[in-house]
C-alpha positions as a LaTeX table, in Angstrom:
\begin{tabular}{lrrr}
\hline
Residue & $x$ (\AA) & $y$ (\AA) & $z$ (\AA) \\
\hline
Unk1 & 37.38 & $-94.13$ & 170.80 \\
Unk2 & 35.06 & $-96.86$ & 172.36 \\
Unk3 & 36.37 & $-99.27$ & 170.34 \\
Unk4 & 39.65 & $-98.42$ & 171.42 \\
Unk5 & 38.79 & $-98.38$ & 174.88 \\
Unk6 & 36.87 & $-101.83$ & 175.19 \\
Unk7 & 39.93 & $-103.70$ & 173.73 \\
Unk8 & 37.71 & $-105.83$ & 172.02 \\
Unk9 & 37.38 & $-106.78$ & 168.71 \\
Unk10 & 33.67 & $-107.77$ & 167.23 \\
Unk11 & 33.79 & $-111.30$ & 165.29 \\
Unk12 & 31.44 & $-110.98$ & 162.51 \\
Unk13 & 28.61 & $-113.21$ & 162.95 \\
Unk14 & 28.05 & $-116.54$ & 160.53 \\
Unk15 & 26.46 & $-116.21$ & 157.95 \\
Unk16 & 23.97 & $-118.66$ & 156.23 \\
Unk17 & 23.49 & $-118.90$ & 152.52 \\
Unk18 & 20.16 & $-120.02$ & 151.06 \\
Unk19 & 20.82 & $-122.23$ & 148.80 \\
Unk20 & 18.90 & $-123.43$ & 145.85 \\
Unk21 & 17.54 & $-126.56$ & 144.78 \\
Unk22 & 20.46 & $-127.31$ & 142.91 \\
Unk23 & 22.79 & $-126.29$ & 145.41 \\
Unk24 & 21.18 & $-128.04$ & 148.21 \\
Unk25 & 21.38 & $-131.23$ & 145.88 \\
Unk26 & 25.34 & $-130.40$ & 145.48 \\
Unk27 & 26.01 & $-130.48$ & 149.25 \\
Unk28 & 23.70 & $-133.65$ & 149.77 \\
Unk29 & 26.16 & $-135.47$ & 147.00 \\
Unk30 & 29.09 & $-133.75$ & 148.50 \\
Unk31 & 28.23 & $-135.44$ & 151.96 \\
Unk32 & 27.21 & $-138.43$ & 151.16 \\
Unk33 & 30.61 & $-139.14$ & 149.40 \\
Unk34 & 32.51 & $-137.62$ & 152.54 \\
Unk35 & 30.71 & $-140.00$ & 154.76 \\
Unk36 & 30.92 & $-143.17$ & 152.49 \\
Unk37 & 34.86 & $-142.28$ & 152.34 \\
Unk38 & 35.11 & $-142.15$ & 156.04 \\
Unk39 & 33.42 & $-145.76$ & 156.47 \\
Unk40 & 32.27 & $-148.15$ & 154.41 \\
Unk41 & 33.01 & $-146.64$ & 150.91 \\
Unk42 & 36.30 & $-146.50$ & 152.25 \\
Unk43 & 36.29 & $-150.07$ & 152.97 \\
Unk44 & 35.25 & $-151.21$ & 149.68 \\
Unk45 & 37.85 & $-150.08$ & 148.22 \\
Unk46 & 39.95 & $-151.79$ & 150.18 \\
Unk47 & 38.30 & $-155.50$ & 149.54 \\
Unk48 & 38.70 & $-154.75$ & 145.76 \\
Unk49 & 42.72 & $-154.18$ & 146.49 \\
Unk50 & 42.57 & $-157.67$ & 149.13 \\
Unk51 & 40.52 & $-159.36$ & 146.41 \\
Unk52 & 42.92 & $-158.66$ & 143.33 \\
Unk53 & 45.69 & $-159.41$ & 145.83 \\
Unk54 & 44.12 & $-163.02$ & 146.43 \\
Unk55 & 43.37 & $-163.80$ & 142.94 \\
Unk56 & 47.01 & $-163.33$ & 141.73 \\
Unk57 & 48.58 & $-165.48$ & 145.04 \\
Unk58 & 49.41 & $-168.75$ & 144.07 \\
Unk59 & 46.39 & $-171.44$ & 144.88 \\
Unk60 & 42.86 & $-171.10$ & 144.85 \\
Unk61 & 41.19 & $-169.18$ & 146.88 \\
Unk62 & 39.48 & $-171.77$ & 149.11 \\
Unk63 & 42.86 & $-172.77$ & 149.83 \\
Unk64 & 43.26 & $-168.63$ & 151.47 \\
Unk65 & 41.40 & $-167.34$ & 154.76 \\
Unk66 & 40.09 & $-163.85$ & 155.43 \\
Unk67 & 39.83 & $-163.45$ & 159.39 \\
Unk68 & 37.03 & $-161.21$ & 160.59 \\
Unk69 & 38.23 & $-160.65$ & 164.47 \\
Unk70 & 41.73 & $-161.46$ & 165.02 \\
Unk71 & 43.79 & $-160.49$ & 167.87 \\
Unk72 & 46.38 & $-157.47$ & 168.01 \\
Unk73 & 48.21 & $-157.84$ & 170.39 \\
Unk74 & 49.43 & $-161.44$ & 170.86 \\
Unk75 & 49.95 & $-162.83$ & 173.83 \\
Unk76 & 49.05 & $-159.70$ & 175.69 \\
Unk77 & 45.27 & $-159.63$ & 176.38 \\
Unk78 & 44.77 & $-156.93$ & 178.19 \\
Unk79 & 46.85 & $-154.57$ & 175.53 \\
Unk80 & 44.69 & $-156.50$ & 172.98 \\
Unk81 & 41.57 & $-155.78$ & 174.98 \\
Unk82 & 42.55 & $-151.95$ & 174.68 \\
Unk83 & 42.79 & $-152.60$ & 170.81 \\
Unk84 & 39.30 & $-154.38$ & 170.51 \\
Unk85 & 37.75 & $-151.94$ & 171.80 \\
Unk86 & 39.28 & $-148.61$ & 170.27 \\
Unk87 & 38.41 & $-150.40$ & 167.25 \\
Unk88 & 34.94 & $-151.12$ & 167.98 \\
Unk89 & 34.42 & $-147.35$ & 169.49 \\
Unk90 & 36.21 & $-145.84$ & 166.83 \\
Unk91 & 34.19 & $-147.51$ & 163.89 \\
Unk92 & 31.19 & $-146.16$ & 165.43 \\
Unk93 & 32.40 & $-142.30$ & 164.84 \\
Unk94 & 30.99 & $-141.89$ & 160.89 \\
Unk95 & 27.31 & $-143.25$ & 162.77 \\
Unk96 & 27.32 & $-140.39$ & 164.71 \\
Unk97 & 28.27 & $-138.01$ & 162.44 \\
Unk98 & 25.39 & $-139.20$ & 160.05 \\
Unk99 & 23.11 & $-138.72$ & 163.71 \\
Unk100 & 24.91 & $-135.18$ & 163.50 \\
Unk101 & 24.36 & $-134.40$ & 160.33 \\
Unk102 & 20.32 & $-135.29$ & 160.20 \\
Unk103 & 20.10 & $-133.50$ & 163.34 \\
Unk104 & 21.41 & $-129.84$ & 161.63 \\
Unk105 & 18.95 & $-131.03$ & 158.63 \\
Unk106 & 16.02 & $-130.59$ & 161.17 \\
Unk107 & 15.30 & $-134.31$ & 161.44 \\
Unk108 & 15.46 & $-135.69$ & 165.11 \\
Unk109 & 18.75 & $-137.54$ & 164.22 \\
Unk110 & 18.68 & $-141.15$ & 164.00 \\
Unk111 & 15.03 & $-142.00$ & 164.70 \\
Unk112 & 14.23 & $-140.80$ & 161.63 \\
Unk113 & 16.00 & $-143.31$ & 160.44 \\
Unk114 & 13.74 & $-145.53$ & 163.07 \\
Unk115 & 17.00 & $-146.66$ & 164.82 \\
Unk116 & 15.25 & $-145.38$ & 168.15 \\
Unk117 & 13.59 & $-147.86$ & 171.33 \\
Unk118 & 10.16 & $-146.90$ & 170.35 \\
Unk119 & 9.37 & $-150.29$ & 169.30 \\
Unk120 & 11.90 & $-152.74$ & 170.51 \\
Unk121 & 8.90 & $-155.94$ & 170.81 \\
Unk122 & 8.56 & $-155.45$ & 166.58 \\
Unk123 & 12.14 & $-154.94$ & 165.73 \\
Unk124 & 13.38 & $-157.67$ & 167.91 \\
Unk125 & 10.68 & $-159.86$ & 166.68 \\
Unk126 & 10.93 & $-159.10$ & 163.06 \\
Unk127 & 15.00 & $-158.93$ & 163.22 \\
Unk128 & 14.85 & $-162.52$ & 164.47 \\
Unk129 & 12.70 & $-163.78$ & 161.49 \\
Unk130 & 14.56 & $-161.73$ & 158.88 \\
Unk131 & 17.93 & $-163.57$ & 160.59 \\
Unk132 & 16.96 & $-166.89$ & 160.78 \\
Unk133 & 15.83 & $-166.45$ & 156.91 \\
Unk134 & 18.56 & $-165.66$ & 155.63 \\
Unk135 & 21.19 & $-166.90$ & 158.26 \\
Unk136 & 20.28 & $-170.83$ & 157.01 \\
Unk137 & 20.12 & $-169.74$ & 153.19 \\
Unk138 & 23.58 & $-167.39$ & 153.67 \\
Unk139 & 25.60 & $-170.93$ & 155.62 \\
Unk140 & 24.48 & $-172.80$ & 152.76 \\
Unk141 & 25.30 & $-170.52$ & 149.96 \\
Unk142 & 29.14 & $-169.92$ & 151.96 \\
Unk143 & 29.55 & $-173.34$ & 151.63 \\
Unk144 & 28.38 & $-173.60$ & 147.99 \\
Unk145 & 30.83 & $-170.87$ & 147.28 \\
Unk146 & 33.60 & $-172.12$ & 148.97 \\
Unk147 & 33.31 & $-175.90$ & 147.90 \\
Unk148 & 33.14 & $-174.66$ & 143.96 \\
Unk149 & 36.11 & $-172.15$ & 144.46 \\
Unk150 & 34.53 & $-168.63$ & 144.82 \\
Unk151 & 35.05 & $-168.16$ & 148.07 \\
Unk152 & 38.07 & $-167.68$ & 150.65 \\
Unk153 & 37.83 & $-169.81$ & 153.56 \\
Unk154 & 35.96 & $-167.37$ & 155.80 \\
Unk155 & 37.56 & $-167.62$ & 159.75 \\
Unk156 & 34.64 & $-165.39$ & 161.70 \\
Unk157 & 37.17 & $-165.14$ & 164.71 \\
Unk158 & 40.67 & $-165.89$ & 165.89 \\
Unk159 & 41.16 & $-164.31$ & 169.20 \\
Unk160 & 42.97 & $-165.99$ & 171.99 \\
Unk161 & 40.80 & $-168.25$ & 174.45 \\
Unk162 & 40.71 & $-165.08$ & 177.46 \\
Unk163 & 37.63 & $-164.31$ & 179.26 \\
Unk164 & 36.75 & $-161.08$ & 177.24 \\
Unk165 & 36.55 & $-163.42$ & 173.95 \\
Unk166 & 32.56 & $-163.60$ & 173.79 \\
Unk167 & 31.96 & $-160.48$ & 175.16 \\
Unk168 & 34.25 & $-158.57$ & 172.26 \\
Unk169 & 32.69 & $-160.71$ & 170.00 \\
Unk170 & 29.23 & $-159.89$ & 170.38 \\
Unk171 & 30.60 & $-156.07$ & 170.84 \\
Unk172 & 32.06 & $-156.51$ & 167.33 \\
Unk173 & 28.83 & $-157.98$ & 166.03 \\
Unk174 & 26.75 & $-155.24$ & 167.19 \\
Unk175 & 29.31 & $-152.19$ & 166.21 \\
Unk176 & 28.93 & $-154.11$ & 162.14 \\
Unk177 & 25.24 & $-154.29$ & 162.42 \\
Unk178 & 24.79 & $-150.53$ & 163.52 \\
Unk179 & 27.57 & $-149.24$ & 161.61 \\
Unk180 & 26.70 & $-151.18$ & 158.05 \\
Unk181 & 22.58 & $-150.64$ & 158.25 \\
Unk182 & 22.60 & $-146.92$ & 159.50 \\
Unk183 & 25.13 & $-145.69$ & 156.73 \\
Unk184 & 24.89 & $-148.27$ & 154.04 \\
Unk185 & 21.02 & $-148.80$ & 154.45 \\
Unk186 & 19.32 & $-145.91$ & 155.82 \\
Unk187 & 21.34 & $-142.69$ & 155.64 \\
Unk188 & 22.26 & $-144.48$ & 152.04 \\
Unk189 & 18.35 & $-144.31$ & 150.69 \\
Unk190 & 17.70 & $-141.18$ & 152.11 \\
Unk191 & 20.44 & $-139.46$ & 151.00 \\
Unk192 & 19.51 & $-140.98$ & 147.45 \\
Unk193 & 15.81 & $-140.18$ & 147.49 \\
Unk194 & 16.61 & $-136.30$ & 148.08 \\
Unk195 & 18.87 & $-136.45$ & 145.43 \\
Unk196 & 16.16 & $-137.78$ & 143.22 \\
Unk197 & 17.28 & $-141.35$ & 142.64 \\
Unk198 & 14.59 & $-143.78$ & 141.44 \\
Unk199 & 13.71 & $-146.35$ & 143.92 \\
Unk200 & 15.43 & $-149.24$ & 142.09 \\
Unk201 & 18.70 & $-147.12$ & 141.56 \\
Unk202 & 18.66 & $-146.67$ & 145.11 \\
Unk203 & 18.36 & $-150.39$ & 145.75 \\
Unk204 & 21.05 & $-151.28$ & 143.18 \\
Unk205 & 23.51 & $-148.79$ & 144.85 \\
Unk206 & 23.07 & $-150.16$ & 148.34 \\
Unk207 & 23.14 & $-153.26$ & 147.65 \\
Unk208 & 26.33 & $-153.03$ & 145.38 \\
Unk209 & 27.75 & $-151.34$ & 147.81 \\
Unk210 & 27.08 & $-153.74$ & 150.29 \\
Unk211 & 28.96 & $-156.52$ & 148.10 \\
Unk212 & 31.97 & $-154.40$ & 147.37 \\
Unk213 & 33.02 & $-154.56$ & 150.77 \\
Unk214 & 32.66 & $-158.17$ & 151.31 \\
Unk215 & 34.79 & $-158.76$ & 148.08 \\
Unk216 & 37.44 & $-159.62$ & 150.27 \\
Unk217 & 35.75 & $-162.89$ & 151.13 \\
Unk218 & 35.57 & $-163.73$ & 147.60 \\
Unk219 & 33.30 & $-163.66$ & 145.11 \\
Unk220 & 30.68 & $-165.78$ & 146.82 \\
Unk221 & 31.03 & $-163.22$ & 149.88 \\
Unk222 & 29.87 & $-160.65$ & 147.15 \\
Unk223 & 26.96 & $-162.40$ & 145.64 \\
Unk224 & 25.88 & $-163.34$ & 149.05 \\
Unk225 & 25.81 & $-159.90$ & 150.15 \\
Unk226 & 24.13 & $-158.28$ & 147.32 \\
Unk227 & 21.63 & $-160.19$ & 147.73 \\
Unk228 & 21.21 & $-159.63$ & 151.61 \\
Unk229 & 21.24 & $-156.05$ & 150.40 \\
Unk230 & 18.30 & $-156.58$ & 148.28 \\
Unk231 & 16.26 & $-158.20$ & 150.93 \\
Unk232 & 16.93 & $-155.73$ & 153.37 \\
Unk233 & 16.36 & $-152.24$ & 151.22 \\
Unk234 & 13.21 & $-153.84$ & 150.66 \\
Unk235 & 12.35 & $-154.72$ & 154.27 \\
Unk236 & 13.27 & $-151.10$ & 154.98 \\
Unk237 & 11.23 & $-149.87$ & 152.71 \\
Unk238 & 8.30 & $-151.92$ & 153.45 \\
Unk239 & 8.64 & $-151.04$ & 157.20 \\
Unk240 & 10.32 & $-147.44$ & 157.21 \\
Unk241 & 12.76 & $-148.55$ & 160.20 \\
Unk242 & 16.20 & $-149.91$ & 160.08 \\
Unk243 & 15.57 & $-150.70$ & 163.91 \\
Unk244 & 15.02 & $-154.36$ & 162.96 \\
Unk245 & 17.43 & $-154.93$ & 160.29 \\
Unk246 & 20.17 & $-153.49$ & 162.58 \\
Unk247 & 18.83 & $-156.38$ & 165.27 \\
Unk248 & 18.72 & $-159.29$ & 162.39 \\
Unk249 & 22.73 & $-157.98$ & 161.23 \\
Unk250 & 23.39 & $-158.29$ & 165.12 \\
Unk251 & 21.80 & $-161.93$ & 165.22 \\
Unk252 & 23.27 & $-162.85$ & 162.22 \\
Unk253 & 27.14 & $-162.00$ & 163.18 \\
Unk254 & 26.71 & $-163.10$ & 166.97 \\
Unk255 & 25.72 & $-166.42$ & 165.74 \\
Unk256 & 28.53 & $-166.52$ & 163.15 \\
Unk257 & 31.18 & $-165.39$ & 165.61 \\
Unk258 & 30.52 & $-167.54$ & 168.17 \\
Unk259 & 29.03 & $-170.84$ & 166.70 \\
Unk260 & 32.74 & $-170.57$ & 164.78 \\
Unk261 & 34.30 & $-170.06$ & 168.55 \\
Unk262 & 32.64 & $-173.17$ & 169.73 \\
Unk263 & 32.54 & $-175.48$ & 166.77 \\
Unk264 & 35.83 & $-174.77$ & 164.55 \\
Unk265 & 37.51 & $-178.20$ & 164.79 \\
Unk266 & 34.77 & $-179.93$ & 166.32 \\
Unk267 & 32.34 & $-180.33$ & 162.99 \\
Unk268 & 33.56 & $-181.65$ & 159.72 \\
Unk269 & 31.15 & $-179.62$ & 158.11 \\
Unk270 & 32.38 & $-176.31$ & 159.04 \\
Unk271 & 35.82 & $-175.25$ & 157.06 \\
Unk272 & 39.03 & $-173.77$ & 158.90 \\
Unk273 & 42.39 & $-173.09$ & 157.43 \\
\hline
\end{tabular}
């Protein structure tokens, strides 16, 4: 009768199953793929399809552009504003879920990644030398690749001249960075190492990875980027932060972004449509 007469009806409590070692490895697999399919797995895929799509259009693929930032909404800036920046917030959502998901692990989220402020003095400083490394070697290589026919004629932005053009820009450039080296890089290796990858598996499958969605570029955008990949699973290694490869990504895109903004059409050495 005091059931009856509280009205209320228990909810049976969660309940947590120990798992074993093989189960525990099941669920790290299981997430890893859920994560990579809500980001940049995902978006691998999709360069393949853009890729095959550009190698059976008529004309080489020089002669084709892939746009990086274009504009959404035409002639209306501040509805294309709106755009830029649901994009840029939305693409951000798998990061924290990966902060989410580290955090109900035990680990204190994304520092233990080292994507924290603890040392910004180091990570700017070594982000900056890591960029300008392989920002001078990647504008030559682009322009190998493009010149010999392996590349798509690579247009970093096309949004309309409107005063929220930089800003959006270096927005976009920072969302990549922090979006590519938490998942890709970090959460990747991790993920890997508890799942008893060898170190040089690990590697391979970032840095694959890494190329298969820049295959939309072409197959000098793929090259290119495996081999960033390399450099950077190793720097992350060596220094057990992705802190300053998430700075040297930013550095790397702002300067791309805007030094096309301010020199497309003004330079004979730099290629547009």
């Amino acid at each position: 009768m005091a059931g009856r007469e509280s009205g209320v009806r228990a909810e049976p409590e969660p309940v947590f199953v120990e798992l074993d070692a093989d189960g525990r490895r099941r669920v790290l697999r299981t997430e890893t793929l859920l994560v990579l399919a809500l980001s940049l797995g995902a978006s691998g895929v999709s360069a393949l399809i853009s890729f095959i799509g550009s190698l059976t259009r008529p004309g080489g693929l020089k002669d084709q552009a892939a746009t990086l930032n274009g504009s959404y909404a035409p002639g209306r800036p501040w509805l294309d504003l709106a755009w830029q920046l649901f994009g840029i917030a939305t693409a951000l959502v798998p990061v924290l879920l990966v902060a989410h998901l580290l955090t109900r692990e035990g680990a204190p989220g994304l520092r233990v990644l080292g994507f924290d402020r603890t040392r910004p003095v180091s990570d700017l400083g070594r982000g900056a030398l890591v960029a300008a490394g392989i920002g001078s070697a990647g504008l030559l290589f682009y322009l190998g690749a493009r010149a010999t026919g392996f590349n798509l004629t690579v247009v970093p932005e096309a949004l309309p001249d409107v005063w929220w053009k930089f800003p959006v820009l270096v927005l976009s450039a920072v969302q990549n960075s922090v979006v590519e080296e938490v998942i890709v890089l970090a959460y990747l290796l991790r993920r890997l190492d508890g799942l008893g990858w060898s170190p040089m598996a690990a590697l391979l499958a970032s840095s694959l990875l890494r190329g298969s969605y820049h295959l939309y570029q072409g197959i000098g955008g793929f090259i290119g980027n495996v081999v960033m990949g390399v450099v950077f699973v190793l720097a992350y290694r060596r220094w057990g932060r992705v802190g300053p490869l998430v700075v040297a990504h930013a550095l790397l895109d702002i300067v791309a972004f805007g030094g096309y903004a301010l020199l497309a059409g003004k330079v004979g050495w730099l290629p547009t449509p």
